[in-house]
Coordinates of C-alpha atoms in Angstrom, one line a residue:
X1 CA 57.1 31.0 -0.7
X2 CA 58.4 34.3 -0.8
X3 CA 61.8 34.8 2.0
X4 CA 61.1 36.8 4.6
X5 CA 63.2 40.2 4.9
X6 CA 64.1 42.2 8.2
X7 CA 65.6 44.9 8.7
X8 CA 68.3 45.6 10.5
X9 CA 70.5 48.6 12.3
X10 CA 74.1 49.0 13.3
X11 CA 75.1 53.0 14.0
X12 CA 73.6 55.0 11.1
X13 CA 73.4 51.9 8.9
X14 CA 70.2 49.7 7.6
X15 CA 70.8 46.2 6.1
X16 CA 67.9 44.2 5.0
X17 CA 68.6 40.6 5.3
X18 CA 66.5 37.0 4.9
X19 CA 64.8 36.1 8.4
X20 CA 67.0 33.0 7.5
X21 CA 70.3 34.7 7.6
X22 CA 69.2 36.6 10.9
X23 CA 68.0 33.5 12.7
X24 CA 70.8 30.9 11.9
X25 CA 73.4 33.7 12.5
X26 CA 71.5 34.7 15.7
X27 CA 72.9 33.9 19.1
X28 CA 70.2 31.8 21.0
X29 CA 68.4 34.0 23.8
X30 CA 69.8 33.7 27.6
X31 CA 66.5 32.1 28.7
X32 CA 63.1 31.5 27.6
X33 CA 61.6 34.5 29.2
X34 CA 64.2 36.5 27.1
X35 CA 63.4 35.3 24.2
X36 CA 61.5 38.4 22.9
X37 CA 64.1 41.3 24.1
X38 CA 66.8 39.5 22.9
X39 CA 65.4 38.9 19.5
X40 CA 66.1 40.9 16.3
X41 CA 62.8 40.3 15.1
X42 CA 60.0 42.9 15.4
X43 CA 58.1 42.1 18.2
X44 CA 54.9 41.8 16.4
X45 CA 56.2 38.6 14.4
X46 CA 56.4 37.1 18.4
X47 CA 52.9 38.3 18.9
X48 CA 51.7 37.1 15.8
X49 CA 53.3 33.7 15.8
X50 CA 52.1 33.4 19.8
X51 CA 48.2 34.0 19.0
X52 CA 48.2 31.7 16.0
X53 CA 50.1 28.9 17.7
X54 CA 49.1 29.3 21.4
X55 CA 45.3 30.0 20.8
X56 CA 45.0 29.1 16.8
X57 CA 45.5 25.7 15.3
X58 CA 49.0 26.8 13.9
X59 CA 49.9 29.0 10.7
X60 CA 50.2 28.3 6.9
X61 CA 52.8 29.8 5.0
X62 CA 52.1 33.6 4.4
X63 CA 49.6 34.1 7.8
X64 CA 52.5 35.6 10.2
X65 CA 52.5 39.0 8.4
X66 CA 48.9 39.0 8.2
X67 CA 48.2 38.6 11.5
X68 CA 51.2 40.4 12.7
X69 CA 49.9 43.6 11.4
X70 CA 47.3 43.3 14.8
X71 CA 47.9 40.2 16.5
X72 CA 45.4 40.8 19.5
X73 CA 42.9 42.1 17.0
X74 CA 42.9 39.5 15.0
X75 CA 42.3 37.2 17.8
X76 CA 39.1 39.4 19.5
X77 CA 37.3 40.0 15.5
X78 CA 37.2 35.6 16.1
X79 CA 35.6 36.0 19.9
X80 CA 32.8 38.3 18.2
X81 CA 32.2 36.3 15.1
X82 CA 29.3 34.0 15.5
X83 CA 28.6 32.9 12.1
X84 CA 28.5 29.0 11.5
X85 CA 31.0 27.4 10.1
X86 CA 30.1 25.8 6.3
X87 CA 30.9 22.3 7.3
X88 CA 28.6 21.7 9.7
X89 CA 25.5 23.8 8.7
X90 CA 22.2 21.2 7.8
X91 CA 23.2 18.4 9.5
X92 CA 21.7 16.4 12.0
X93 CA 19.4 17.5 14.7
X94 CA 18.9 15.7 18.2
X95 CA 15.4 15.7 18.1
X96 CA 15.5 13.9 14.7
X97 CA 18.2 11.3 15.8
X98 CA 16.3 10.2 18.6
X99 CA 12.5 9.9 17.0
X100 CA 14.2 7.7 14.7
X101 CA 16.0 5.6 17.4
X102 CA 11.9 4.9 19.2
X103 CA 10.9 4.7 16.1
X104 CA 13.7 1.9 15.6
X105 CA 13.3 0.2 18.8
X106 CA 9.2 -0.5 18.5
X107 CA 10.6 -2.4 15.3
X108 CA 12.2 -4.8 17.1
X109 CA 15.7 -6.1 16.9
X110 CA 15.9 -5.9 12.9
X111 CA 15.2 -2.2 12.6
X112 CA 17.5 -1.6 15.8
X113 CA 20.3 -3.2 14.0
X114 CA 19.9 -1.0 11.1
X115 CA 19.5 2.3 12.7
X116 CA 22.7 1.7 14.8
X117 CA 24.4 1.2 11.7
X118 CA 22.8 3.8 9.8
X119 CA 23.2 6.1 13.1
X120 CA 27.5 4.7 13.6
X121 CA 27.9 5.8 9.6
X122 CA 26.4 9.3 9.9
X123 CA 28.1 10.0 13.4
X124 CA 31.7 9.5 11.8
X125 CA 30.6 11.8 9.1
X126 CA 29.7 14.1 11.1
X127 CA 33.1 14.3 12.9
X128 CA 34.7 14.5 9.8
X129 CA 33.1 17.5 8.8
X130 CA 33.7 19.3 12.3
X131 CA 37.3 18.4 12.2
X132 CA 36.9 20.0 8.6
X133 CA 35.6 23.0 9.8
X134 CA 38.1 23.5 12.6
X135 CA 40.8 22.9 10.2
X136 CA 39.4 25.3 7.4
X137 CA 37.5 28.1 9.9
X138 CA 39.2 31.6 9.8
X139 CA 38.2 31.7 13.3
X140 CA 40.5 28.9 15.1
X141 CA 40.7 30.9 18.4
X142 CA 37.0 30.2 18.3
X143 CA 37.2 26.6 17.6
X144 CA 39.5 25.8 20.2
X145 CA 37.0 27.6 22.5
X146 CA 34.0 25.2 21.5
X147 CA 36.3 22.3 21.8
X148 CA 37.3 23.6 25.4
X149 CA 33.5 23.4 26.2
X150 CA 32.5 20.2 24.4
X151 CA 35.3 19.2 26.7
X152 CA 34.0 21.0 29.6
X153 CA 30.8 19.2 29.1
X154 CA 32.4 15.8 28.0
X155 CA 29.4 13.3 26.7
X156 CA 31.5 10.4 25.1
X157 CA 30.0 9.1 22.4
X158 CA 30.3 5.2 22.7
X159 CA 27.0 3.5 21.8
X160 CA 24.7 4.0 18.9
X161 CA 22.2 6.9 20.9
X162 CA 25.2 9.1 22.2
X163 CA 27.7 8.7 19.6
X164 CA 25.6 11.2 17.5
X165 CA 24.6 13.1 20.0
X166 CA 28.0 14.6 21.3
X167 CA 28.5 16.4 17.9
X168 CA 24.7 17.3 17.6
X169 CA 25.1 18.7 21.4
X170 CA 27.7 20.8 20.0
X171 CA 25.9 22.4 17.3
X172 CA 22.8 22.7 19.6
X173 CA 23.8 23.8 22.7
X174 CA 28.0 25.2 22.5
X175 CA 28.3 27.2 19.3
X176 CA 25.0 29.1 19.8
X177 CA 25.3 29.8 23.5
X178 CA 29.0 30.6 23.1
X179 CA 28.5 34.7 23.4
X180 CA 26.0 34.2 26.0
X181 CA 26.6 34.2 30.0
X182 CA 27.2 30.7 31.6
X183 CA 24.2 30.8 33.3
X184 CA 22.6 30.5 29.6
X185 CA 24.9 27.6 28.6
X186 CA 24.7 25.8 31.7
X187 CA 20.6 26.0 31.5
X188 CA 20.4 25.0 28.0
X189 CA 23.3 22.4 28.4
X190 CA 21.2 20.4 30.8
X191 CA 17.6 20.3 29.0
X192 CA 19.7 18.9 25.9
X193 CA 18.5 15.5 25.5
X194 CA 22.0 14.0 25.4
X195 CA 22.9 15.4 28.4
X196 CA 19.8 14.0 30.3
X197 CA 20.4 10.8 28.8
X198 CA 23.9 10.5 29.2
X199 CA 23.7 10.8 33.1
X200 CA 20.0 9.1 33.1
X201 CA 18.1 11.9 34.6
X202 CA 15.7 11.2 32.0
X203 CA 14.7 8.2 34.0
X204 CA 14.6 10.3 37.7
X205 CA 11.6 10.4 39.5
X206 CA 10.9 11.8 42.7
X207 CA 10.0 8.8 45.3
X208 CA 7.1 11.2 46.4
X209 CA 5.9 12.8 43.4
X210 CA 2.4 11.4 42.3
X211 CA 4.1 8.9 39.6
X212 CA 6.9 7.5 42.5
X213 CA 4.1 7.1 45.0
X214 CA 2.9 4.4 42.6
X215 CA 6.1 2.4 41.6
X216 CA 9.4 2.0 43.4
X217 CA 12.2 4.5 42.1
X218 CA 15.3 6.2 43.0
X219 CA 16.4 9.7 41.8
X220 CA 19.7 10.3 39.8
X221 CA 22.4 12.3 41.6
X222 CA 24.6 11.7 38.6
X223 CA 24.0 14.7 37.1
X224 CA 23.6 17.5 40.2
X225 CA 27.0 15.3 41.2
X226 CA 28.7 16.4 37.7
X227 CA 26.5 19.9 38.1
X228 CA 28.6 20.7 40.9
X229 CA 32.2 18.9 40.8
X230 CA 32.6 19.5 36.9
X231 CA 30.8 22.3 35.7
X232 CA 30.4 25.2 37.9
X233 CA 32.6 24.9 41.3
X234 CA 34.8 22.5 41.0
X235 CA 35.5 19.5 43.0
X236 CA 37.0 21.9 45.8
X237 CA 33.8 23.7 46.1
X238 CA 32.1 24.4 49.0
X239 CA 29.0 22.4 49.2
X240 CA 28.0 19.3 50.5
X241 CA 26.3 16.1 50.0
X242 CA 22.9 17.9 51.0
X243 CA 23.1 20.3 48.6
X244 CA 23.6 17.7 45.7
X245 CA 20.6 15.5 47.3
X246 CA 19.1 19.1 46.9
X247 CA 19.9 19.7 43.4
X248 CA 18.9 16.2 42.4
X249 CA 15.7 16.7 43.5
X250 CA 15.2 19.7 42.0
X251 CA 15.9 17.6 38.5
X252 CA 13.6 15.3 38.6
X253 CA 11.1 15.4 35.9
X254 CA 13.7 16.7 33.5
X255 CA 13.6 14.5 31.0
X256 CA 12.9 13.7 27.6
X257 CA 9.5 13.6 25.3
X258 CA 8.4 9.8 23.9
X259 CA 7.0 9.6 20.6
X260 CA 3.7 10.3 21.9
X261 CA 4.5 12.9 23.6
X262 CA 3.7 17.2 22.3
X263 CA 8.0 17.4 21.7
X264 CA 8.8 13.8 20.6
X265 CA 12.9 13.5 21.1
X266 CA 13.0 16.9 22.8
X267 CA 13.2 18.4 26.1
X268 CA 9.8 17.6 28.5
X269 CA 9.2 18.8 32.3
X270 CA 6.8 16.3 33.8
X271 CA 5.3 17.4 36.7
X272 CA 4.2 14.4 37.7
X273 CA 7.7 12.7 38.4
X274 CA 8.6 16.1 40.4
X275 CA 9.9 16.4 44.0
X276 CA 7.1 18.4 45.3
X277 CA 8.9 19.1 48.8
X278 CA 10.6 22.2 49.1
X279 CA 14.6 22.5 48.9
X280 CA 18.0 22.8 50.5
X281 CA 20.6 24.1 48.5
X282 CA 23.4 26.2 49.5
X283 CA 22.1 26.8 52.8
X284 CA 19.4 28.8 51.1
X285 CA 15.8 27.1 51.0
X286 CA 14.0 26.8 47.7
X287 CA 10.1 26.3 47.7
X288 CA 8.5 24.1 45.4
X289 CA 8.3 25.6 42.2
X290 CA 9.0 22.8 39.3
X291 CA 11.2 24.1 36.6
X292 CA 11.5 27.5 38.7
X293 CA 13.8 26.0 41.2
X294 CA 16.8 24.3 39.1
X295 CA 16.7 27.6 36.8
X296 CA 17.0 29.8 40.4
X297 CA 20.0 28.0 41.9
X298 CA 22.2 27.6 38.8
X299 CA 21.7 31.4 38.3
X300 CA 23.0 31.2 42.0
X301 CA 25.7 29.3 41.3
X302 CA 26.6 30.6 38.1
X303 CA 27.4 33.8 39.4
X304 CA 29.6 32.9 42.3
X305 CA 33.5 33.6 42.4
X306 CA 34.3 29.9 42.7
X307 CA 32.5 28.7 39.9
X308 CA 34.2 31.7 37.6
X309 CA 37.6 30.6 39.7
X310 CA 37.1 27.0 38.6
X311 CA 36.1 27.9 35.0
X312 CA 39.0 30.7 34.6
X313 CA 41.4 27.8 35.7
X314 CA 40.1 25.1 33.2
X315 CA 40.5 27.8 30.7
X316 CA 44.1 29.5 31.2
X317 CA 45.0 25.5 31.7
X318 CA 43.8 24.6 28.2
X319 CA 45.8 27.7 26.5
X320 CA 48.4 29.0 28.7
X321 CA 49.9 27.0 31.0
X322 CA 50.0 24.0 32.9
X323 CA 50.2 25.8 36.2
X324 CA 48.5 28.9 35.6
X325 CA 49.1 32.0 37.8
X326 CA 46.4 33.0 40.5
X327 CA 47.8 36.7 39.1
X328 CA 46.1 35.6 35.5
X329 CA 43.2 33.1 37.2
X330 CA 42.2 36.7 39.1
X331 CA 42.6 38.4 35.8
X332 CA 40.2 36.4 33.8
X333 CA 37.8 36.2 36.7
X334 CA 37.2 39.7 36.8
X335 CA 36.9 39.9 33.4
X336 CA 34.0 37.3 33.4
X337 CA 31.9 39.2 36.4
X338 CA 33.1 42.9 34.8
X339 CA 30.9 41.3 32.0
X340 CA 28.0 39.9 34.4
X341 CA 29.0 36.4 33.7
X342 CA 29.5 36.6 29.6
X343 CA 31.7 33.7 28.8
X344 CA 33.6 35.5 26.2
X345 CA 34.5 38.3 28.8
X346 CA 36.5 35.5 30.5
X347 CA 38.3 34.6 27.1
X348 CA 38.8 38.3 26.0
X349 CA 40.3 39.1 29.7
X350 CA 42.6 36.0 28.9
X351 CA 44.1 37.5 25.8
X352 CA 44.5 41.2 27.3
X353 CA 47.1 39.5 30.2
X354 CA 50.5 39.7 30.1
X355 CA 50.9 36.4 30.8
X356 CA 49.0 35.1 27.9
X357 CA 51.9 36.4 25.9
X358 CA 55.2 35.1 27.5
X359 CA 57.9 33.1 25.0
X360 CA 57.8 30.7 27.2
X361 CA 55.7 27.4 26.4
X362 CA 53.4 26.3 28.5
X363 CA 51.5 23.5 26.8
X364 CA 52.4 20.5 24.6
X365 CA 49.9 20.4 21.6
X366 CA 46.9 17.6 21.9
X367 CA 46.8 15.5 18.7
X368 CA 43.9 17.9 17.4
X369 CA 45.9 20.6 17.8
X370 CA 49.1 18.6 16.5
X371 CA 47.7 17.3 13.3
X372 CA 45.7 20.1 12.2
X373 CA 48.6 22.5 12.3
X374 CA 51.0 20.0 11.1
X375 CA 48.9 20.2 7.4
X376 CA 48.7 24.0 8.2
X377 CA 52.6 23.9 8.4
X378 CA 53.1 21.5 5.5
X379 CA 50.7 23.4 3.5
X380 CA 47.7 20.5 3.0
X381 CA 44.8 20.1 2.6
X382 CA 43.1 16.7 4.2
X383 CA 40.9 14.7 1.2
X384 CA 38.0 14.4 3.8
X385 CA 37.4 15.1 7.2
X386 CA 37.8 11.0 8.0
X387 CA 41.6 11.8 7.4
X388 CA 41.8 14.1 10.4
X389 CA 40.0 12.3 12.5
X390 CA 41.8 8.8 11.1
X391 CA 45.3 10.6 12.4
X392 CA 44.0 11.9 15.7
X393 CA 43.2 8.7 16.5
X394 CA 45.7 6.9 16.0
X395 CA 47.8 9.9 18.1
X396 CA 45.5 8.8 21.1
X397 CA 42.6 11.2 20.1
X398 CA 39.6 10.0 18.5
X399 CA 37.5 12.9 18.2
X400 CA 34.6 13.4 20.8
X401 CA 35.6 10.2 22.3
X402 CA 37.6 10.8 25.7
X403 CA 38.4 7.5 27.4
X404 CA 37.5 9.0 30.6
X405 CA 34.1 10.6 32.4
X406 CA 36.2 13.9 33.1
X407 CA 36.7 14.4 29.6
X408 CA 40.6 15.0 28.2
X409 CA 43.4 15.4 30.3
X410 CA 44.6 19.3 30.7
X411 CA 47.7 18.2 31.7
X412 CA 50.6 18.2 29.0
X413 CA 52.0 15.1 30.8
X414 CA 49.5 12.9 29.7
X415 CA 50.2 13.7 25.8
X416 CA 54.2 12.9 26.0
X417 CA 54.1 9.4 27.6
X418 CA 57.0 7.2 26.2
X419 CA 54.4 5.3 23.9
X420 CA 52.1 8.1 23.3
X421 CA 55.1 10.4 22.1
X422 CA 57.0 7.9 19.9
X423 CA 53.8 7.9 18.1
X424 CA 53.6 11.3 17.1
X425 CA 57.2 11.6 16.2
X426 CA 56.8 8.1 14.3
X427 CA 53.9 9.9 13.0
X428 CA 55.3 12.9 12.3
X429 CA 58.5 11.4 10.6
X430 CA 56.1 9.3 8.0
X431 CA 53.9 12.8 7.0
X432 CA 57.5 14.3 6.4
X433 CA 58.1 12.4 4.4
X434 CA 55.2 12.6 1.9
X435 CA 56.3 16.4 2.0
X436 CA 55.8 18.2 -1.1
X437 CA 56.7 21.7 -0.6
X438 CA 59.5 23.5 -2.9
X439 CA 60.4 26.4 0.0
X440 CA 63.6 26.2 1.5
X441 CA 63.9 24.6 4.9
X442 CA 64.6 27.4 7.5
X443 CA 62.6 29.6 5.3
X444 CA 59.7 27.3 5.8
X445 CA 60.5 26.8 9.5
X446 CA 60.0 30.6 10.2
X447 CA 56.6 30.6 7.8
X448 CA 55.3 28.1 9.9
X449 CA 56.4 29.5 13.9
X450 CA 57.9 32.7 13.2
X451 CA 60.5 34.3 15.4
X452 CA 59.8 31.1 17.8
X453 CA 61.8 29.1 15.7
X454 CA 65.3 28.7 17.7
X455 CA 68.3 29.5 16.2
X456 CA 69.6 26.1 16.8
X457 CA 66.9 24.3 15.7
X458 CA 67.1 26.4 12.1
X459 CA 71.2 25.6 12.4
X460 CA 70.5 22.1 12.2
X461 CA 67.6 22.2 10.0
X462 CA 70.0 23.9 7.7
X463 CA 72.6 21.8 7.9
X464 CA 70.5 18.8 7.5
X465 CA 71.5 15.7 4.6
X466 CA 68.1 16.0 3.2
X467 CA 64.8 17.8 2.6
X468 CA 62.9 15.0 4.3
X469 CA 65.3 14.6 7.4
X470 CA 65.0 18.9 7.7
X471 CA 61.3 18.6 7.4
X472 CA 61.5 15.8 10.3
X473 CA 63.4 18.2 12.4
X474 CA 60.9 21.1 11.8
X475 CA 58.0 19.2 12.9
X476 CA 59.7 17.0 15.6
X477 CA 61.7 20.6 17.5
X478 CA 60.3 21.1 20.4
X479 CA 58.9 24.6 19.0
X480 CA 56.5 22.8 16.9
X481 CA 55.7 20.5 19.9
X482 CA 54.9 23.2 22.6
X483 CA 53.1 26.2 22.5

């Protein structure tokens, strides 16, 4: 790896010298927030190392001066690039997965056995090659922003007809509606089969629709409940219990097509299992009009300042900070109405603030975000995607699994837990040492974080009795830890 050269000027006099000489001979800056004026290094080094490790997956060695010839650039071509990724073109579909799993269950308990193998097997490959293609995509701004909404829209996989489905759902329903308006991605989000399933709406039927008035049933808040507290306003929003009976209502006969039916494992309105009564919903009355009434009130609620306030905070939470501003929560909010409710209008007014470029860190990596810029750093390249999702696992991650309802915790504080960080820095210690790389250490510490790389961290990465135990050091600072 070739050094890194600055220049520098005292009077009338330029010295070029290694970005190792400058940093371990630098004083370290008076605060955090003075990190960047006090710095001899150009400030677009800062910016560049800032986009790739606050809203990338980290830098190899040689990216910094790539991207810090137009650091916010770089980061906007990803927002408008909506090609697929390699990894993950051809496989599975939804519609596919379930057909087989109907097919599988008229075949008794033998050929249900099978397919849940044969479905467990595929699943994990699946992930694999997702975690390959977030690892290997030139566009990891982009990837962090489908994982944001797979997480928005948690579906844990953890039985043999959702564990497939939660990557599938991403393929279906995330990537492609990614440059669309939330109204679009909430609408298509909830006629995805694994999204019906997984909060049973498929099963809702109205108690007075023409099938109800025959058997005894009871509709399915579960997903209206999760409509409203998770998705769009938050759990702070103002409606009531009315308006999710309302909403519930509005969903029943959303549900998915049987094997006989004209879309077999696919989206199906049935009339038939519909509320025909008219509505209450947000102190508005809605008519009865089948599918016409859920696709009027989320374009109501889709539109409204809390549900843009709620997103922009889920959002600046996941890259910027803990405790985001209301000054950048405003910010992104108008960028998201300024562009009538386009998604990537929130994430492109969330890159123009100020505050989305402060030296100060505001997050502590997840284990995704840990282990695929950890081979980044180290220069790697995983054997297979199981190897990514094998580590993130064992860091308390398994991929599209969260051990809770509300997905992954935003919070940093849940990632640094006494057992949970002795893990990655057991973790990290062990991949440090496998290290193969012939650059020196410092040299490789400001490949991999830039100008973020402390002066006393590179002292004692300098200093350090071995190549190992500086390597250790690199990947345990708490530079490399915090973004």
């Amino acid at each position: 790896m070739a050094q890194t050269t600055i220049t520098t000027t005292t009077g009338e006099e330029a010295t070029r010298v290694t970005a190792a000489e400058l940093l371990i001979n630098s004083p370290d800056p008076s605060s955090p927030e003075n990190a960047i004026n006090e710095s001899q290094f150009p400030e677009p080094l800062w910016k560049a190392a800032i986009a790739a490790t606050r809203f990338g997956y980290g830098l190899r060695p040689g990216e910094l001066q790539i991207i810090a010839q137009d650091p916010k650039g770089w980061l906007v071509r990803q927002i408008n690039d909506t090609s697929t990724p390699d990894e993950i073109q051809g496989l599975s579909k939804s519609r596919d997965h379930l057909k087989n799993f109907m097919k599988a269950q008229n075949e008794g308990r033998e050929g249900l056995f099978k397919f849940r193998e044969s479905a467990r097997q595929n699943a994990m490959w699946e992930i694999g090659q997702h975690e390959l293609a977030a690892f290997n995509s030139p566009n990891p701004f982009r990837e962090r922003l489908v994982r944001f909404f797979v997480n928005q829209f948690n579906l844990s996989g953890q039985d043999e007809m959702m564990y497939p489905m939660t990557v599938q759902f991403e393929r279906e329903i995330i990537r492609p509606y990614l440059n669309r308006t939330y109204y679009h991605l909430l609408l298509a989000a909830y006629q995805h089969p694994a999204m019906l399933i997984y909060h049973n709406n498929n099963r809702s039927i109205a108690p007075t629709s023409p099938t109800g008035d025959k058997i005894k049933v009871e509709m399915n808040e579960s997903m209206a409940r999760e409509i409203l507290e998770r998705h769009t306003m938050g759990p702070q929003g103002e409606y009531t219990e009315m308006d999710i009976k309302g909403l519930t209502a509005m969903l029943t006969g959303w549900t998915v097509g049987g094997l006989g039916s004209r879309n077999p494992g696919g989206f199906m309105f049935k009339n038939s299992w519909h509320d025909r009564n008219q509505k209450m919903f947000m102190k508005r009355i809605f008519p009865n009009a089948g599918m016409m009434e859920f696709e009027a009130a989320m374009d109501m609620v889709a539109r409204t300042p809390r549900t843009a306030w709620t997103l922009a905070t889920n959002m600046a939470k996941e890259f910027v900070s803990d405790s985001p501003t209301d000054t950048l929560i405003t910010h992104m909010v108008r960028g998201f109405l300024n562009a009538s409710g386009n998604i990537m209008g929130m994430a492109h007014a969330m890159i123009e603030s100020e505050e989305a470029w402060t030296p100060v860190p505001g997050k502590v990596k997840t284990p995704q975000h840990l282990v695929i810029s950890t081979y980044k750093a180290l220069d790697r390249n995983p054997q297979n995607g199981r190897d990514l999702v094998r580590q993130q696992t064992q860091l308390g991650q398994p991929p599209y699994q969260p051990h809770m309802p509300t997905g992954w915790p935003k919070q940093s504080a849940h990632w640094v837990t006494p057992d949970l960080y002795a893990d990655r820095i057991e973790w990290l210690t062990q991949i440090a040492a496998e290290d193969r790389l012939n650059a020196e250490p410092v040299d490789q510490g400001i490949a991999v974080l830039g100008p973020k790389l402390r002066p006393a961290t590179a002292r004692h990465i300098a200093i350090a009795p071995s190549k190992l135990d500086s390597t250790a050091l690199l990947l345990c600072s708490p530079e490399f830890q915090r973004v």
